[in-house]
């Protein structure tokens, strides 16, 4: 059982940046992958990217590779999502998830955080 808590969101004008955090607690053995997802109102949850926490290898959706960077601090059991050059279309609820696989599909993930809202104004 993994518990996840996201933080770092807020409101910003276009062109700004955010660094979102996801801190895990509980039993994480065997669930080494952390995914970042976002959900726009009225749309489904889409994958942004993820990280294999043991080795640090990252993976991204093709649309996210330019402005999104995922990193981690294992001492704090925390993964980060850096979003640069924010655009209004980035406005969404951002979630982190813990899972067994490196996938951009939300279905296989086992545990989810409560989400943190990012709002970008033009």
Tab-separated table of N, CA, C and O in Angstrom:
chain	number	residue	atom	x	y	z
A	1	UNK	N	0.845	-1.182	0.000
A	1	UNK	CA	0.000	0.000	0.000
A	1	UNK	C	0.887	1.241	0.000
A	1	UNK	O	1.737	1.409	0.884
A	2	UNK	N	0.687	2.091	-0.996
A	2	UNK	CA	1.454	3.316	-1.141
A	2	UNK	C	0.503	4.498	-1.035
A	2	UNK	O	-0.556	4.527	-1.671
A	3	UNK	N	0.897	5.468	-0.242
A	3	UNK	CA	0.165	6.719	-0.158
A	3	UNK	C	0.972	7.809	-0.849
A	3	UNK	O	2.179	7.929	-0.647
A	4	UNK	N	0.304	8.610	-1.653
A	4	UNK	CA	0.956	9.649	-2.437
A	4	UNK	C	0.291	10.989	-2.169
A	4	UNK	O	-0.934	11.080	-2.112
A	5	UNK	N	1.114	12.017	-2.036
A	5	UNK	CA	0.627	13.366	-1.817
A	5	UNK	C	1.322	14.304	-2.784
A	5	UNK	O	2.550	14.416	-2.774
A	6	UNK	N	0.536	14.980	-3.618
A	6	UNK	CA	1.069	15.966	-4.554
A	6	UNK	C	0.988	17.359	-3.952
A	6	UNK	O	0.094	17.657	-3.156
A	7	UNK	N	1.901	18.212	-4.383
A	7	UNK	CA	1.882	19.602	-3.977
A	7	UNK	C	2.627	20.429	-5.012
A	7	UNK	O	3.298	19.888	-5.890
A	8	UNK	N	2.520	21.734	-4.912
A	8	UNK	CA	3.285	22.630	-5.759
A	8	UNK	C	2.502	23.337	-6.835
A	8	UNK	O	3.052	24.197	-7.531
A	9	UNK	N	1.243	22.998	-7.003
A	9	UNK	CA	0.441	23.650	-8.014
A	9	UNK	C	-0.019	25.026	-7.579
A	9	UNK	O	0.263	25.496	-6.485
A	10	UNK	N	-0.737	25.677	-8.469
A	10	UNK	CA	-1.240	27.005	-8.202
A	10	UNK	C	-1.638	27.684	-9.490
A	10	UNK	O	-1.901	27.029	-10.501
A	11	UNK	N	-1.679	28.999	-9.455
A	11	UNK	CA	-2.049	29.807	-10.614
A	11	UNK	C	-0.863	30.634	-11.074
A	11	UNK	O	-0.125	31.192	-10.253
A	12	UNK	N	-0.699	30.726	-12.383
A	12	UNK	CA	0.424	31.457	-12.950
A	12	UNK	C	0.053	31.935	-14.343
A	12	UNK	O	-0.826	31.358	-14.996
A	13	UNK	N	0.708	32.984	-14.791
A	13	UNK	CA	0.511	33.446	-16.157
A	13	UNK	C	1.297	32.586	-17.133
A	13	UNK	O	2.288	31.945	-16.775
A	14	UNK	N	0.847	32.582	-18.357
A	14	UNK	CA	1.537	31.838	-19.401
A	14	UNK	C	3.005	32.239	-19.467
A	14	UNK	O	3.355	33.413	-19.345
A	15	UNK	N	3.852	31.249	-19.651
A	15	UNK	CA	5.287	31.468	-19.680
A	15	UNK	C	5.975	31.171	-18.372
A	15	UNK	O	7.210	31.062	-18.340
A	16	UNK	N	5.216	31.030	-17.306
A	16	UNK	CA	5.780	30.706	-16.021
A	16	UNK	C	6.098	29.230	-15.908
A	16	UNK	O	6.021	28.469	-16.867
A	17	UNK	N	6.456	28.823	-14.710
A	17	UNK	CA	6.819	27.438	-14.478
A	17	UNK	C	6.345	26.980	-13.117
A	17	UNK	O	6.090	27.792	-12.225
A	18	UNK	N	6.229	25.687	-12.984
A	18	UNK	CA	5.905	25.047	-11.720
A	18	UNK	C	6.787	23.835	-11.542
A	18	UNK	O	7.183	23.191	-12.506
A	19	UNK	N	7.064	23.526	-10.312
A	19	UNK	CA	7.702	22.274	-9.958
A	19	UNK	C	6.784	21.551	-8.989
A	19	UNK	O	6.667	21.938	-7.822
A	20	UNK	N	6.135	20.535	-9.485
A	20	UNK	CA	5.219	19.763	-8.676
A	20	UNK	C	5.960	18.652	-7.953
A	20	UNK	O	6.910	18.078	-8.481
A	21	UNK	N	5.504	18.354	-6.756
A	21	UNK	CA	6.116	17.317	-5.945
A	21	UNK	C	5.121	16.213	-5.659
A	21	UNK	O	3.921	16.454	-5.534
A	22	UNK	N	5.635	15.010	-5.547
A	22	UNK	CA	4.834	13.854	-5.166
A	22	UNK	C	5.635	13.047	-4.167
A	22	UNK	O	6.664	12.471	-4.516
A	23	UNK	N	5.171	13.014	-2.947
A	23	UNK	CA	5.857	12.306	-1.881
A	23	UNK	C	5.115	11.019	-1.549
A	23	UNK	O	3.899	11.038	-1.337
A	24	UNK	N	5.859	9.933	-1.514
A	24	UNK	CA	5.283	8.628	-1.252
A	24	UNK	C	5.581	8.180	0.166
A	24	UNK	O	6.632	8.483	0.726
A	25	UNK	N	4.657	7.444	0.725
A	25	UNK	CA	4.846	6.835	2.028
A	25	UNK	C	4.193	5.466	2.015
A	25	UNK	O	3.467	5.116	1.088
A	26	UNK	N	4.449	4.706	3.048
A	26	UNK	CA	3.908	3.369	3.117
A	26	UNK	C	4.841	2.362	2.469
A	26	UNK	O	6.035	2.601	2.312
A	27	UNK	N	4.277	1.253	2.071
A	27	UNK	CA	5.049	0.164	1.503
A	27	UNK	C	5.196	0.351	0.009
A	27	UNK	O	4.223	0.221	-0.741
A	28	UNK	N	6.422	0.640	-0.418
A	28	UNK	CA	6.681	0.904	-1.828
A	28	UNK	C	7.441	-0.211	-2.527
A	28	UNK	O	7.658	-0.127	-3.737
A	29	UNK	N	7.838	-1.225	-1.806
A	29	UNK	CA	8.581	-2.317	-2.415
A	29	UNK	C	7.748	-3.005	-3.488
A	29	UNK	O	6.582	-3.335	-3.281
A	30	UNK	N	8.366	-3.218	-4.646
A	30	UNK	CA	7.673	-3.868	-5.736
A	30	UNK	C	6.800	-2.947	-6.559
A	30	UNK	O	6.167	-3.397	-7.513
A	31	UNK	N	6.759	-1.676	-6.197
A	31	UNK	CA	5.993	-0.675	-6.937
A	31	UNK	C	6.946	0.472	-7.255
A	31	UNK	O	6.834	1.559	-6.688
A	32	UNK	N	7.888	0.256	-8.144
A	32	UNK	CA	8.988	1.210	-8.336
A	32	UNK	C	8.716	2.343	-9.310
A	32	UNK	O	9.533	3.253	-9.399
A	33	UNK	N	7.615	2.284	-10.028
A	33	UNK	CA	7.363	3.289	-11.034
A	33	UNK	C	6.437	4.367	-10.509
A	33	UNK	O	5.479	4.094	-9.775
A	34	UNK	N	6.738	5.590	-10.891
A	34	UNK	CA	5.905	6.741	-10.561
A	34	UNK	C	5.523	7.435	-11.850
A	34	UNK	O	6.385	7.777	-12.659
A	35	UNK	N	4.252	7.619	-12.033
A	35	UNK	CA	3.757	8.292	-13.214
A	35	UNK	C	3.129	9.625	-12.877
A	35	UNK	O	2.581	9.811	-11.785
A	36	UNK	N	3.237	10.548	-13.804
A	36	UNK	CA	2.546	11.832	-13.712
A	36	UNK	C	1.468	11.877	-14.780
A	36	UNK	O	1.727	11.564	-15.952
A	37	UNK	N	0.296	12.273	-14.358
A	37	UNK	CA	-0.853	12.367	-15.243
A	37	UNK	C	-1.526	13.710	-15.047
A	37	UNK	O	-1.333	14.376	-14.033
A	38	UNK	N	-2.313	14.080	-16.014
A	38	UNK	CA	-3.109	15.285	-15.859
A	38	UNK	C	-4.485	15.064	-16.446
A	38	UNK	O	-4.674	14.262	-17.366
A	39	UNK	N	-5.433	15.788	-15.905
A	39	UNK	CA	-6.807	15.655	-16.344
A	39	UNK	C	-7.419	17.036	-16.501
A	39	UNK	O	-7.544	17.787	-15.532
A	40	UNK	N	-7.777	17.354	-17.723
A	40	UNK	CA	-8.480	18.592	-18.028
A	40	UNK	C	-9.966	18.350	-17.806
A	40	UNK	O	-10.481	17.258	-18.066
A	41	UNK	N	-10.648	19.373	-17.324
A	41	UNK	CA	-12.080	19.250	-17.080
A	41	UNK	C	-12.795	18.775	-18.329
A	41	UNK	O	-12.612	19.326	-19.417
A	42	UNK	N	-13.588	17.735	-18.181
A	42	UNK	CA	-14.338	17.192	-19.289
A	42	UNK	C	-13.593	16.209	-20.157
A	42	UNK	O	-14.157	15.708	-21.133
A	43	UNK	N	-12.339	15.929	-19.836
A	43	UNK	CA	-11.548	14.997	-20.610
A	43	UNK	C	-11.007	13.887	-19.717
A	43	UNK	O	-11.061	13.960	-18.495
A	44	UNK	N	-10.477	12.869	-20.354
A	44	UNK	CA	-9.901	11.768	-19.626
A	44	UNK	C	-8.522	12.081	-19.080
A	44	UNK	O	-7.894	13.074	-19.435
A	45	UNK	N	-8.066	11.215	-18.211
A	45	UNK	CA	-6.752	11.376	-17.617
A	45	UNK	C	-5.682	10.903	-18.601
A	45	UNK	O	-5.743	9.782	-19.104
A	46	UNK	N	-4.709	11.764	-18.866
A	46	UNK	CA	-3.670	11.436	-19.818
A	46	UNK	C	-2.306	11.411	-19.146
A	46	UNK	O	-2.031	12.177	-18.230
A	47	UNK	N	-1.456	10.539	-19.635
A	47	UNK	CA	-0.131	10.410	-19.086
A	47	UNK	C	0.798	11.504	-19.571
A	47	UNK	O	0.805	11.866	-20.747
A	48	UNK	N	1.595	12.032	-18.669
A	48	UNK	CA	2.629	13.006	-18.991
A	48	UNK	C	3.990	12.321	-19.107
A	48	UNK	O	4.731	12.520	-20.062
A	49	UNK	N	4.311	11.523	-18.125
A	49	UNK	CA	5.570	10.805	-18.102
A	49	UNK	C	5.733	10.089	-16.790
A	49	UNK	O	4.829	10.089	-15.947
A	50	UNK	N	6.882	9.478	-16.603
A	50	UNK	CA	7.116	8.757	-15.375
A	50	UNK	C	8.590	8.503	-15.141
A	50	UNK	O	9.449	8.910	-15.932
A	51	UNK	N	8.867	7.825	-14.047
A	51	UNK	CA	10.239	7.541	-13.655
A	51	UNK	C	10.308	6.206	-12.943
A	51	UNK	O	9.402	5.846	-12.185
A	52	UNK	N	11.372	5.488	-13.220
A	52	UNK	CA	11.682	4.266	-12.496
A	52	UNK	C	12.550	4.674	-11.305
A	52	UNK	O	13.714	5.040	-11.466
A	53	UNK	N	11.998	4.612	-10.125
A	53	UNK	CA	12.656	5.216	-8.968
A	53	UNK	C	13.943	4.522	-8.563
A	53	UNK	O	14.810	5.145	-7.948
A	54	UNK	N	14.085	3.252	-8.892
A	54	UNK	CA	15.298	2.537	-8.532
A	54	UNK	C	16.494	3.011	-9.353
A	54	UNK	O	17.577	3.255	-8.818
A	55	UNK	N	16.319	3.146	-10.647
A	55	UNK	CA	17.416	3.540	-11.508
A	55	UNK	C	17.367	4.971	-12.006
A	55	UNK	O	18.368	5.487	-12.500
A	56	UNK	N	16.214	5.610	-11.893
A	56	UNK	CA	16.087	6.992	-12.299
A	56	UNK	C	15.762	7.205	-13.768
A	56	UNK	O	15.723	8.351	-14.223
A	57	UNK	N	15.533	6.135	-14.504
A	57	UNK	CA	15.197	6.282	-15.915
A	57	UNK	C	13.812	6.886	-16.066
A	57	UNK	O	12.863	6.468	-15.402
A	58	UNK	N	13.699	7.848	-16.948
A	58	UNK	CA	12.439	8.540	-17.168
A	58	UNK	C	11.854	8.195	-18.524
A	58	UNK	O	12.552	7.752	-19.442
A	59	UNK	N	10.572	8.400	-18.653
A	59	UNK	CA	9.883	8.238	-19.911
A	59	UNK	C	8.789	9.289	-19.994
A	59	UNK	O	8.244	9.711	-18.973
A	60	UNK	N	8.483	9.708	-21.211
A	60	UNK	CA	7.570	10.814	-21.414
A	60	UNK	C	6.631	10.543	-22.575
A	60	UNK	O	6.957	9.822	-23.512
A	61	UNK	N	5.480	11.163	-22.493
A	61	UNK	CA	4.635	11.239	-23.666
A	61	UNK	C	5.326	12.119	-24.703
A	61	UNK	O	6.054	13.050	-24.362
A	62	UNK	N	5.095	11.812	-25.962
A	62	UNK	CA	5.748	12.564	-27.022
A	62	UNK	C	5.456	14.050	-26.925
A	62	UNK	O	6.335	14.886	-27.161
A	63	UNK	N	4.250	14.397	-26.549
A	63	UNK	CA	3.858	15.792	-26.468
A	63	UNK	C	4.456	16.515	-25.272
A	63	UNK	O	4.403	17.745	-25.210
A	64	UNK	N	5.037	15.795	-24.336
A	64	UNK	CA	5.536	16.394	-23.104
A	64	UNK	C	7.046	16.513	-23.047
A	64	UNK	O	7.578	17.111	-22.112
A	65	UNK	N	7.758	16.007	-24.010
A	65	UNK	CA	9.205	15.908	-23.914
A	65	UNK	C	9.923	17.248	-23.929
A	65	UNK	O	11.033	17.353	-23.408
A	66	UNK	N	9.320	18.254	-24.492
A	66	UNK	CA	10.008	19.527	-24.623
A	66	UNK	C	9.969	20.361	-23.359
A	66	UNK	O	10.968	21.000	-23.001
A	67	UNK	N	8.856	20.391	-22.660
A	67	UNK	CA	8.650	21.295	-21.539
A	67	UNK	C	8.496	20.609	-20.190
A	67	UNK	O	8.412	21.296	-19.176
A	68	UNK	N	8.454	19.316	-20.157
A	68	UNK	CA	8.225	18.572	-18.920
A	68	UNK	C	9.464	17.768	-18.557
A	68	UNK	O	10.030	17.078	-19.409
A	69	UNK	N	9.862	17.862	-17.293
A	69	UNK	CA	11.020	17.142	-16.810
A	69	UNK	C	10.683	16.461	-15.489
A	69	UNK	O	10.221	17.113	-14.556
A	70	UNK	N	10.923	15.173	-15.432
A	70	UNK	CA	10.666	14.396	-14.225
A	70	UNK	C	11.991	14.040	-13.569
A	70	UNK	O	12.926	13.607	-14.238
A	71	UNK	N	12.046	14.215	-12.266
A	71	UNK	CA	13.236	13.885	-11.501
A	71	UNK	C	12.812	13.326	-10.151
A	71	UNK	O	11.615	13.218	-9.859
A	72	UNK	N	13.790	12.977	-9.331
A	72	UNK	CA	13.462	12.402	-8.044
A	72	UNK	C	14.509	12.740	-7.000
A	72	UNK	O	15.644	13.086	-7.313
A	73	UNK	N	14.102	12.618	-5.748
A	73	UNK	CA	14.984	12.689	-4.601
A	73	UNK	C	14.627	11.491	-3.741
A	73	UNK	O	13.661	11.531	-2.976
A	74	UNK	N	15.394	10.433	-3.886
A	74	UNK	CA	15.061	9.200	-3.180
A	74	UNK	C	15.190	9.326	-1.664
A	74	UNK	O	14.508	8.616	-0.931
A	75	UNK	N	16.065	10.207	-1.196
A	75	UNK	CA	16.188	10.411	0.247
A	75	UNK	C	14.890	10.934	0.842
A	75	UNK	O	14.592	10.679	2.008
A	76	UNK	N	14.139	11.661	0.052
A	76	UNK	CA	12.862	12.195	0.497
A	76	UNK	C	11.678	11.409	-0.028
A	76	UNK	O	10.532	11.783	0.228
A	77	UNK	N	11.967	10.346	-0.775
A	77	UNK	CA	10.925	9.520	-1.380
A	77	UNK	C	9.961	10.382	-2.195
A	77	UNK	O	8.739	10.218	-2.129
A	78	UNK	N	10.535	11.275	-2.965
A	78	UNK	CA	9.762	12.270	-3.687
A	78	UNK	C	10.155	12.295	-5.154
A	78	UNK	O	11.339	12.198	-5.485
A	79	UNK	N	9.169	12.417	-6.016
A	79	UNK	CA	9.405	12.651	-7.429
A	79	UNK	C	8.852	14.020	-7.790
A	79	UNK	O	7.933	14.531	-7.140
A	80	UNK	N	9.414	14.603	-8.833
A	80	UNK	CA	9.070	15.956	-9.225
A	80	UNK	C	8.661	16.001	-10.684
A	80	UNK	O	9.138	15.217	-11.508
A	81	UNK	N	7.804	16.934	-10.976
A	81	UNK	CA	7.451	17.252	-12.347
A	81	UNK	C	7.684	18.741	-12.559
A	81	UNK	O	6.966	19.569	-12.004
A	82	UNK	N	8.704	19.058	-13.327
A	82	UNK	CA	8.997	20.434	-13.685
A	82	UNK	C	8.298	20.764	-14.991
A	82	UNK	O	8.475	20.054	-15.987
A	83	UNK	N	7.505	21.809	-14.983
A	83	UNK	CA	6.808	22.257	-16.172
A	83	UNK	C	7.283	23.664	-16.491
A	83	UNK	O	7.112	24.581	-15.685
A	84	UNK	N	7.871	23.833	-17.647
A	84	UNK	CA	8.375	25.131	-18.080
A	84	UNK	C	7.509	25.683	-19.198
A	84	UNK	O	6.803	24.950	-19.889
A	85	UNK	N	7.602	26.994	-19.379
A	85	UNK	CA	6.868	27.677	-20.449
A	85	UNK	C	5.407	27.260	-20.461
A	85	UNK	O	4.869	26.814	-21.479
A	86	UNK	N	4.776	27.425	-19.336
A	86	UNK	CA	3.393	26.985	-19.189
A	86	UNK	C	2.471	27.695	-20.164
A	86	UNK	O	2.623	28.894	-20.430
A	87	UNK	N	1.526	26.944	-20.672
A	87	UNK	CA	0.528	27.436	-21.596
A	87	UNK	C	-0.857	27.262	-20.990
A	87	UNK	O	-1.050	26.400	-20.133
A	88	UNK	N	-1.819	28.058	-21.436
A	88	UNK	CA	-3.172	27.900	-20.894
A	88	UNK	C	-3.704	26.474	-21.029
A	88	UNK	O	-4.444	26.015	-20.157
A	89	UNK	N	-3.341	25.781	-22.091
A	89	UNK	CA	-3.813	24.419	-22.259
A	89	UNK	C	-3.195	23.430	-21.283
A	89	UNK	O	-3.616	22.269	-21.231
A	90	UNK	N	-2.200	23.873	-20.509
A	90	UNK	CA	-1.648	23.039	-19.457
A	90	UNK	C	-2.514	23.040	-18.205
A	90	UNK	O	-2.244	22.274	-17.274
A	91	UNK	N	-3.502	23.900	-18.166
A	91	UNK	CA	-4.403	23.958	-17.028
A	91	UNK	C	-5.075	22.605	-16.832
A	91	UNK	O	-5.737	22.095	-17.734
A	92	UNK	N	-4.881	22.029	-15.671
A	92	UNK	CA	-5.398	20.693	-15.397
A	92	UNK	C	-5.131	20.346	-13.948
A	92	UNK	O	-4.371	21.029	-13.251
A	93	UNK	N	-5.765	19.281	-13.514
A	93	UNK	CA	-5.406	18.662	-12.259
A	93	UNK	C	-4.299	17.652	-12.546
A	93	UNK	O	-4.456	16.794	-13.424
A	94	UNK	N	-3.209	17.775	-11.836
A	94	UNK	CA	-2.072	16.899	-12.039
A	94	UNK	C	-1.998	15.873	-10.923
A	94	UNK	O	-2.071	16.221	-9.740
A	95	UNK	N	-1.846	14.627	-11.312
A	95	UNK	CA	-1.814	13.514	-10.379
A	95	UNK	C	-0.509	12.744	-10.515
A	95	UNK	O	0.045	12.629	-11.611
A	96	UNK	N	-0.050	12.202	-9.420
A	96	UNK	CA	1.008	11.209	-9.493
A	96	UNK	C	0.434	9.860	-9.100
A	96	UNK	O	-0.572	9.770	-8.394
A	97	UNK	N	1.074	8.823	-9.584
A	97	UNK	CA	0.614	7.473	-9.344
A	97	UNK	C	1.807	6.550	-9.158
A	97	UNK	O	2.897	6.808	-9.675
A	98	UNK	N	1.591	5.484	-8.422
A	98	UNK	CA	2.601	4.455	-8.208
A	98	UNK	C	2.147	3.169	-8.857
A	98	UNK	O	0.982	2.783	-8.729
A	99	UNK	N	3.061	2.511	-9.550
A	99	UNK	CA	2.692	1.301	-10.239
A	99	UNK	C	3.849	0.354	-10.441
A	99	UNK	O	4.983	0.623	-10.036
A	100	UNK	N	3.548	-0.745	-11.095
A	100	UNK	CA	4.507	-1.803	-11.329
A	100	UNK	C	5.167	-1.738	-12.695
A	100	UNK	O	6.111	-2.479	-12.954
A	101	UNK	N	4.667	-0.872	-13.564
A	101	UNK	CA	5.117	-0.834	-14.937
A	101	UNK	C	5.407	0.588	-15.368
A	101	UNK	O	4.849	1.552	-14.833
A	102	UNK	N	6.273	0.707	-16.364
A	102	UNK	CA	6.540	1.986	-16.998
A	102	UNK	C	5.550	2.145	-18.146
A	102	UNK	O	5.764	1.658	-19.257
A	103	UNK	N	4.483	2.847	-17.860
A	103	UNK	CA	3.439	3.005	-18.852
A	103	UNK	C	2.803	4.374	-18.718
A	103	UNK	O	2.753	4.952	-17.630
A	104	UNK	N	2.326	4.882	-19.833
A	104	UNK	CA	1.605	6.145	-19.846
A	104	UNK	C	0.103	5.938	-19.751
A	104	UNK	O	-0.646	6.917	-19.737
A	105	UNK	N	-0.318	4.706	-19.683
A	105	UNK	CA	-1.720	4.406	-19.459
A	105	UNK	C	-2.013	4.429	-17.972
A	105	UNK	O	-1.249	3.884	-17.179
A	106	UNK	N	-3.108	5.047	-17.586
A	106	UNK	CA	-3.425	5.157	-16.166
A	106	UNK	C	-3.957	3.867	-15.568
A	106	UNK	O	-3.899	3.671	-14.355
A	107	UNK	N	-4.455	2.974	-16.397
A	107	UNK	CA	-5.132	1.791	-15.905
A	107	UNK	C	-4.269	0.901	-15.014
A	107	UNK	O	-4.741	0.443	-13.965
A	108	UNK	N	-3.007	0.612	-15.362
A	108	UNK	CA	-2.235	-0.329	-14.542
A	108	UNK	C	-1.730	0.226	-13.214
A	108	UNK	O	-1.226	-0.547	-12.411
A	109	UNK	N	-1.820	1.505	-12.977
A	109	UNK	CA	-1.265	2.064	-11.753
A	109	UNK	C	-2.092	1.674	-10.543
A	109	UNK	O	-3.324	1.597	-10.602
A	110	UNK	N	-1.401	1.441	-9.439
A	110	UNK	CA	-2.027	0.879	-8.253
A	110	UNK	C	-2.541	1.920	-7.274
A	110	UNK	O	-3.587	1.729	-6.656
A	111	UNK	N	-1.797	2.998	-7.104
A	111	UNK	CA	-2.131	4.010	-6.114
A	111	UNK	C	-2.061	5.390	-6.734
A	111	UNK	O	-1.217	5.655	-7.593
A	112	UNK	N	-2.920	6.266	-6.261
A	112	UNK	CA	-3.021	7.618	-6.794
A	112	UNK	C	-3.038	8.644	-5.679
A	112	UNK	O	-3.588	8.402	-4.598
A	113	UNK	N	-2.441	9.791	-5.967
A	113	UNK	CA	-2.544	10.910	-5.061
A	113	UNK	C	-3.839	11.660	-5.270
A	113	UNK	O	-4.648	11.330	-6.140
A	114	UNK	N	-4.036	12.683	-4.473
A	114	UNK	CA	-5.278	13.449	-4.531
A	114	UNK	C	-5.270	14.497	-5.636
A	114	UNK	O	-6.325	15.040	-5.974
A	115	UNK	N	-4.110	14.793	-6.186
A	115	UNK	CA	-3.985	15.756	-7.257
A	115	UNK	C	-3.646	17.147	-6.772
A	115	UNK	O	-3.926	17.521	-5.635
A	116	UNK	N	-3.024	17.922	-7.645
A	116	UNK	CA	-2.747	19.326	-7.380
A	116	UNK	C	-3.101	20.120	-8.628
A	116	UNK	O	-2.756	19.735	-9.743
A	117	UNK	N	-3.804	21.214	-8.437
A	117	UNK	CA	-4.335	21.977	-9.555
A	117	UNK	C	-3.296	22.949	-10.090
A	117	UNK	O	-2.653	23.679	-9.329
A	118	UNK	N	-3.148	22.972	-11.404
A	118	UNK	CA	-2.334	23.959	-12.101
A	118	UNK	C	-3.251	24.766	-13.008
A	118	UNK	O	-3.948	24.201	-13.853
A	119	UNK	N	-3.248	26.066	-12.823
A	119	UNK	CA	-4.076	26.951	-13.622
A	119	UNK	C	-3.187	27.991	-14.286
A	119	UNK	O	-2.456	28.718	-13.608
A	120	UNK	N	-3.259	28.068	-15.603
A	120	UNK	CA	-2.418	28.969	-16.383
A	120	UNK	C	-3.309	29.952	-17.120
A	120	UNK	O	-4.188	29.551	-17.891
A	121	UNK	N	-3.084	31.222	-16.902
A	121	UNK	CA	-3.858	32.260	-17.563
A	121	UNK	C	-3.058	32.853	-18.712
A	121	UNK	O	-1.823	32.913	-18.681
A	122	UNK	N	-3.769	33.322	-19.728
A	122	UNK	CA	-3.122	33.895	-20.886
A	122	UNK	C	-2.771	35.350	-20.666
A	122	UNK	O	-3.252	35.995	-19.728
